[in-house]
Amino acid sequence: MLDRRFLRSLTKVVGRPNVLAEPADIVLYSYDSSSATGRPDVVVFPASTEEVSRVVALCAQHRVPFIARGAGTNLSGGSIAVRGGVIVELSRLNKVLELDLANQRAVVQPAVVNLELQNLLAPHGFQFCPDPASQKASTIGGNVAENAGGPHCLKYGVTTNHVIGLTVVMPSGEVRRFGSGVLDTPGYDLVGLFVGSEGTLGIATEMVLKLRPLPEAAQVVLALFDTLEAAGEAVSQIIAAGIVATALEIMDRNTIRAVEVSFPTGLPMDVEAMLLIEIDGLAEAIDRQAARCAEICRTLHARSVEVGKTQEERTKLWLARRSAFGAHARISPAMLVNDATVPRTRLPEVLRGIQEAERKHRVEIGKVFHAGDGNLHSNILYDRNDPEAFHRAEEASREIFELAARVGGTITGEHGVGVEKTKHMHLLYSPQDLHAMWQVKRVFDPLNLANPGKVLPEEAEASQ
Amino acid sequence: MLDRRFLRSLTKVVGRPNVLAEPADIVLYSYDSSSATGRPDVVVFPASTEEVSRVVALCAQHRVPFIARGAGTNLSGGSIAVRGGVIVELSRLNKVLELDLANQRAVVQPAVVNLELQNLLAPHGFQFCPDPASQKASTIGGNVAENAGGPHCLKYGVTTNHVIGLTVVMPSGEVRRFGSGVLDTPGYDLVGLFVGSEGTLGIATEMVLKLRPLPEAAQVVLALFDTLEAAGEAVSQIIAAGIVATALEIMDRNTIRAVEVSFPTGLPMDVEAMLLIEIDGLAEAIDRQAARCAEICRTLHARSVEVGKTQEERTKLWLARRSAFGAHARISPAMLVNDATVPRTRLPEVLRGIQEAERKHRVEIGKVFHAGDGNLHSNILYDRNDPEAFHRAEEASREIFELAARVGGTITGEHGVGVEKTKHMHLLYSPQDLHAMWQVKRVFDPLNLANPGKVLPEEAEASQ
């Protein structure tokens, strides 16, 4: 139970309408888009860096955990209050503070939604490259916390490559500025350290983003295959041809069916794999590259190959891919999202391993891959009301992580460790490595109040 | 003076021929390419990660500073033993350990020379994007330590965007692996923290690099202008036209003269500015972009505009730019390299400030700019034998740094802080920011033995 004085102090900072403390109100903040749950004691809605700073300082003073939260689309439990405490809901910090197009950068608050930023930039001919599948809902703050990826990150790099400065409320409540308005800053790269730290080092309240001109033109090639292997082979051949695609996305039959049942797009239900290729660049150049991709797919006996050139045609071809997560969520009461990532050439054997885990643990796995960079999304469907089914899903997920680690990959390409994967961190890191991360954490958060229970396994702190 | 037992132990690790301890031998290692000097007590040449680890463990045991050194091209004193100790000269660690082209990565040892790696990759159609001007001599280890830039980093990003894994000998002598073979790894980004830390957190002995296909074609446009402002305006207009050039380089008259005196390339000596533009991409597309750049330059009354299409023509146009540093070094006994970086739109006022500093402090400044990303190189020439001249050079440099900081820029775009710029770190960071960096340093290097006296000002450790 929270101290009454603490609650009064919080109310004084953000105002009464911006505090939720009644159980009926805060239950909504006990979930995110993962399988994890946990009830906070209170939810506050600060309106400025200064209010966030005062809220966090109060948490430090009263030794209460705090958890930053945006749209709650987190897929690894990162925004869950696993030890109670204060949810710092950032939705009122939703402004684009500066659009400095001449210097190709924007300064935004954390609750700006990714797609809203893109829509604001597009008429000026610019984009913010990271485009997570959740971009309609997920916020830039969450993208930064998770170091989000997305289809276009194959060509342009993940979020950390596009953030050059941050204003951060440290766990003491102090406000710090990391990085600057230019690309490289002297001293240790604390912006790089902060991006992807999943809210465990503080709360970013302003971010300076790199922008990039929109490509002049783009084309999409969509090919359907009768085996998953053929789709994978097409990806290898496209890359070997020296083509730097903006996206190379594969969906398996389970996913295609889920999409067609939920949001019909006209794909045949008996096809084994869909490969979506996007090429961007200058108008006169991409014709030849798209044609070459289509030719590779045909040579590999694709059942059909379609090329989309206009915005309308491209949007239509992207539709099934963009609907994949929503479709899975619709046909299954719950799913465990496994985003293991492996060196691209190890994809075939990892694919076989995933299919084996599917059979062995009697789970259905929807496979949606950012195939170009080896980032697999295995959506392991289970019934939330059946504990035994959840156990089997967890076992299948563990086996996929172990396999990924064994072939030189990692346990998360973009969704973060959160609370769901802390137990798998030992697959990648020695006790000494994890201890070093704990030491870094303690530099910034000596009391372990910033999103505790996430990223780093507790037991690793003691080992040395 | 070094303990005899310590020296014997070092000799046992690397073998007698790989230890230099005679004053006449080690004097060569008292300099790098900056104005800083400092004499080490001993220089060792280890041949493996294990030998580096044992050398560093001995340093920890005997409380002796150690300084990693590669080709010694450092421009900020980063490889100077300012407090004596052991120079760990890495030149025997010069192998490319793995070329995994299918996964677009290479694993290399630190003493691999940047250009040698490029020459090895080019026949396979690949490149390592960072291309510092020193690439003929500078090593990948140094590029990683300094987070090096280079002309092509405008389009592709600085070194930290191209390193995905590291094997590091920690200041305790322990060997750690950071990152992995894939693009994003869970937990704190210790690779990002290490890149650019200038040897103050440990010694990297293996680095996993991202490779990128070479562009299919490239064109270079070289324009000569009668004012520096017109060249700057051309850069602004090219960027505003949405053209993502691979390089946008400006040289001023002082630099052109230095080049023509030292390595004549045929440039007229009375011109005020040279602008070099490189465009890469697909053959049919870059024609139009290069033509558009040439047209912008002509509209701005360029005295001449040349376009190079073949490899030979391009190399010829790059020649003067690539010779700039060597030329300055040749005409002046010494120079102070100031690589302040500013938001691109602030270039005109900063240019005026640099010219003012030049007059006020009676120094000659050669200006070579990566203009596209606001990275200025002011080579401040002075006479090493005239202390008063050095003082004036330092004053001019300080004024340029202050101006850069004032307009939202930084004190180094790529050459590092080293020993020369620690005194300017307060222009960018508060005592609290610097204290946080010191705390991070102490996590990895509690005894302050890894390249002490660099990057972080000593006095900042105490402040909180």
mmCIF file of C-alpha atoms in Angstrom, chain A residues 14-164:
data_model
loop_
_atom_site.group_PDB
_atom_site.id
_atom_site.type_symbol
_atom_site.label_atom_id
_atom_site.label_comp_id
_atom_site.label_asym_id
_atom_site.label_seq_id
_atom_site.Cartn_x
_atom_site.Cartn_y
_atom_site.Cartn_z
ATOM 1 C CA VAL A 14 0.273 16.528 -11.758
ATOM 2 C CA GLY A 15 -3.155 17.675 -10.537
ATOM 3 C CA ARG A 16 -6.031 15.519 -9.300
ATOM 4 C CA PRO A 17 -7.521 14.601 -12.734
ATOM 5 C CA ASN A 18 -4.135 13.200 -13.714
ATOM 6 C CA VAL A 19 -3.851 10.596 -10.968
ATOM 7 C CA LEU A 20 -5.573 7.201 -11.033
ATOM 8 C CA ALA A 21 -5.497 5.238 -7.782
ATOM 9 C CA GLU A 22 -8.823 3.401 -7.689
ATOM 10 C CA PRO A 23 -8.490 -0.350 -8.409
ATOM 11 C CA ALA A 24 -11.175 -0.156 -11.089
ATOM 12 C CA ASP A 25 -9.238 2.568 -12.906
ATOM 13 C CA ILE A 26 -5.786 1.088 -12.710
ATOM 14 C CA VAL A 27 -6.681 -2.442 -13.778
ATOM 15 C CA LEU A 28 -6.361 -1.343 -17.404
ATOM 16 C CA TYR A 29 -2.705 -0.569 -16.754
ATOM 17 C CA SER A 30 -1.992 -4.093 -15.523
ATOM 18 C CA TYR A 31 -1.558 -5.404 -19.066
ATOM 19 C CA ASP A 32 0.445 -4.677 -22.163
ATOM 20 C CA SER A 33 0.545 -6.647 -25.437
ATOM 21 C CA SER A 34 2.609 -9.463 -23.892
ATOM 22 C CA SER A 35 1.522 -12.344 -21.668
ATOM 23 C CA ALA A 36 2.834 -10.612 -18.526
ATOM 24 C CA THR A 37 0.607 -8.896 -15.975
ATOM 25 C CA GLY A 38 1.169 -6.855 -12.814
ATOM 26 C CA ARG A 39 -0.835 -4.246 -10.960
ATOM 27 C CA PRO A 40 0.595 -0.785 -10.305
ATOM 28 C CA ASP A 41 -0.394 1.129 -7.167
ATOM 29 C CA VAL A 42 -1.040 4.349 -8.997
ATOM 30 C CA VAL A 43 -0.978 5.786 -12.519
ATOM 31 C CA VAL A 44 0.046 9.409 -13.108
ATOM 32 C CA PHE A 45 -0.163 11.507 -16.281
ATOM 33 C CA PRO A 46 2.524 14.197 -16.154
ATOM 34 C CA ALA A 47 2.463 16.968 -18.771
ATOM 35 C CA SER A 48 6.091 18.081 -18.945
ATOM 36 C CA THR A 49 9.698 17.088 -18.358
ATOM 37 C CA GLU A 50 9.531 19.040 -15.141
ATOM 38 C CA GLU A 51 6.491 17.108 -13.888
ATOM 39 C CA VAL A 52 8.124 13.779 -14.809
ATOM 40 C CA SER A 53 11.212 14.929 -12.929
ATOM 41 C CA ARG A 54 9.216 15.806 -9.809
ATOM 42 C CA VAL A 55 7.266 12.511 -9.933
ATOM 43 C CA VAL A 56 10.466 10.492 -10.241
ATOM 44 C CA ALA A 57 12.157 12.483 -7.455
ATOM 45 C CA LEU A 58 9.214 11.640 -5.196
ATOM 46 C CA CYS A 59 9.574 7.949 -6.119
ATOM 47 C CA ALA A 60 13.273 8.114 -5.184
ATOM 48 C CA GLN A 61 12.473 9.814 -1.908
ATOM 49 C CA HIS A 62 9.832 7.206 -1.000
ATOM 50 C CA ARG A 63 11.688 4.239 -2.522
ATOM 51 C CA VAL A 64 8.815 3.417 -4.891
ATOM 52 C CA PRO A 65 9.423 1.770 -8.299
ATOM 53 C CA PHE A 66 8.353 3.722 -11.381
ATOM 54 C CA ILE A 67 7.569 2.414 -14.869
ATOM 55 C CA ALA A 68 7.319 4.592 -17.976
ATOM 56 C CA ARG A 69 4.438 3.669 -20.257
ATOM 57 C CA GLY A 70 3.303 4.903 -23.643
ATOM 58 C CA ALA A 71 0.766 3.080 -25.813
ATOM 59 C CA GLY A 72 1.214 -0.241 -23.990
ATOM 60 C CA THR A 73 2.029 -2.154 -27.175
ATOM 61 C CA ASN A 74 5.087 -3.776 -25.561
ATOM 62 C CA LEU A 75 5.474 -7.433 -26.526
ATOM 63 C CA SER A 76 7.808 -8.564 -23.732
ATOM 64 C CA GLY A 77 6.158 -7.159 -20.605
ATOM 65 C CA GLY A 78 8.378 -4.088 -20.498
ATOM 66 C CA SER A 79 5.613 -1.731 -19.404
ATOM 67 C CA ILE A 80 4.222 -3.977 -16.661
ATOM 68 C CA ALA A 81 4.533 -2.967 -12.991
ATOM 69 C CA VAL A 82 5.789 -6.347 -11.796
ATOM 70 C CA ARG A 83 6.532 -4.932 -8.337
ATOM 71 C CA GLY A 84 3.744 -2.389 -8.066
ATOM 72 C CA GLY A 85 4.676 1.267 -7.859
ATOM 73 C CA VAL A 86 3.921 4.206 -10.120
ATOM 74 C CA ILE A 87 3.088 3.943 -13.801
ATOM 75 C CA VAL A 88 4.295 7.158 -15.407
ATOM 76 C CA GLU A 89 1.862 7.290 -18.335
ATOM 77 C CA LEU A 90 3.400 9.675 -20.857
ATOM 78 C CA SER A 91 0.417 10.178 -23.172
ATOM 79 C CA ARG A 92 0.254 13.937 -22.500
ATOM 80 C CA LEU A 93 3.840 14.349 -23.719
ATOM 81 C CA ASN A 94 2.726 13.957 -27.315
ATOM 82 C CA LYS A 95 4.108 16.961 -29.144
ATOM 83 C CA VAL A 96 6.531 17.385 -31.997
ATOM 84 C CA LEU A 97 8.652 20.162 -30.481
ATOM 85 C CA GLU A 98 10.760 21.014 -33.495
ATOM 86 C CA LEU A 99 10.870 20.081 -37.168
ATOM 87 C CA ASP A 100 14.272 21.204 -38.401
ATOM 88 C CA LEU A 101 14.140 19.905 -41.955
ATOM 89 C CA ALA A 102 17.200 21.841 -43.160
ATOM 90 C CA ASN A 103 19.275 19.915 -40.606
ATOM 91 C CA GLN A 104 17.215 16.748 -41.176
ATOM 92 C CA ARG A 105 16.162 16.257 -37.603
ATOM 93 C CA ALA A 106 13.103 16.441 -35.384
ATOM 94 C CA VAL A 107 12.753 16.896 -31.648
ATOM 95 C CA VAL A 108 9.765 14.995 -30.268
ATOM 96 C CA GLN A 109 8.172 14.055 -26.974
ATOM 97 C CA PRO A 110 7.846 10.340 -26.169
ATOM 98 C CA ALA A 111 4.117 9.844 -26.776
ATOM 99 C CA VAL A 112 4.233 10.929 -30.421
ATOM 100 C CA VAL A 113 2.906 7.941 -32.359
ATOM 101 C CA ASN A 114 5.341 6.595 -34.955
ATOM 102 C CA LEU A 115 2.853 6.737 -37.856
ATOM 103 C CA GLU A 116 1.689 10.232 -36.907
ATOM 104 C CA LEU A 117 5.272 11.417 -37.145
ATOM 105 C CA GLN A 118 5.614 9.748 -40.565
ATOM 106 C CA ASN A 119 2.401 11.387 -41.746
ATOM 107 C CA LEU A 120 3.671 14.755 -40.580
ATOM 108 C CA LEU A 121 7.006 14.294 -42.350
ATOM 109 C CA ALA A 122 5.827 12.766 -45.630
ATOM 110 C CA PRO A 123 4.408 15.939 -47.216
ATOM 111 C CA HIS A 124 7.835 17.536 -46.687
ATOM 112 C CA GLY A 125 9.529 14.568 -48.362
ATOM 113 C CA PHE A 126 11.029 13.101 -45.179
ATOM 114 C CA GLN A 127 10.743 9.973 -43.046
ATOM 115 C CA PHE A 128 11.897 8.626 -39.699
ATOM 116 C CA CYS A 129 13.298 5.285 -40.863
ATOM 117 C CA PRO A 130 12.244 2.856 -38.081
ATOM 118 C CA ASP A 131 8.793 1.514 -38.956
ATOM 119 C CA PRO A 132 7.794 -1.196 -36.474
ATOM 120 C CA ALA A 133 4.750 -3.259 -37.442
ATOM 121 C CA SER A 134 2.987 -1.586 -34.517
ATOM 122 C CA GLN A 135 3.604 1.880 -35.941
ATOM 123 C CA LYS A 136 -0.072 2.817 -36.027
ATOM 124 C CA ALA A 137 -0.139 2.628 -32.232
ATOM 125 C CA SER A 138 3.374 2.488 -30.831
ATOM 126 C CA THR A 139 5.102 5.650 -29.699
ATOM 127 C CA ILE A 140 8.564 7.018 -30.406
ATOM 128 C CA GLY A 141 9.316 6.737 -26.666
ATOM 129 C CA GLY A 142 8.582 3.025 -26.775
ATOM 130 C CA ASN A 143 10.534 2.634 -30.035
ATOM 131 C CA VAL A 144 13.559 4.241 -28.335
ATOM 132 C CA ALA A 145 13.184 2.194 -25.136
ATOM 133 C CA GLU A 146 13.027 -1.066 -27.105
ATOM 134 C CA ASN A 147 15.431 -0.087 -29.902
ATOM 135 C CA ALA A 148 12.625 -1.046 -32.267
ATOM 136 C CA GLY A 149 13.160 -2.496 -35.707
ATOM 137 C CA GLY A 150 10.731 -2.816 -38.589
ATOM 138 C CA PRO A 151 10.757 -3.925 -42.218
ATOM 139 C CA HIS A 152 12.731 -0.894 -43.416
ATOM 140 C CA CYS A 153 15.492 -1.370 -40.843
ATOM 141 C CA LEU A 154 17.087 -3.918 -43.171
ATOM 142 C CA LYS A 155 18.321 -1.063 -45.340
ATOM 143 C CA TYR A 156 18.409 1.819 -42.877
ATOM 144 C CA GLY A 157 19.285 0.294 -39.488
ATOM 145 C CA VAL A 158 17.357 -0.045 -36.212
ATOM 146 C CA THR A 159 16.211 2.827 -33.972
ATOM 147 C CA THR A 160 19.560 3.432 -32.273
ATOM 148 C CA ASN A 161 21.009 4.482 -35.644
ATOM 149 C CA HIS A 162 18.440 7.277 -35.869
ATOM 150 C CA VAL A 163 18.545 8.890 -32.411
ATOM 151 C CA ILE A 164 21.204 11.538 -31.783
#
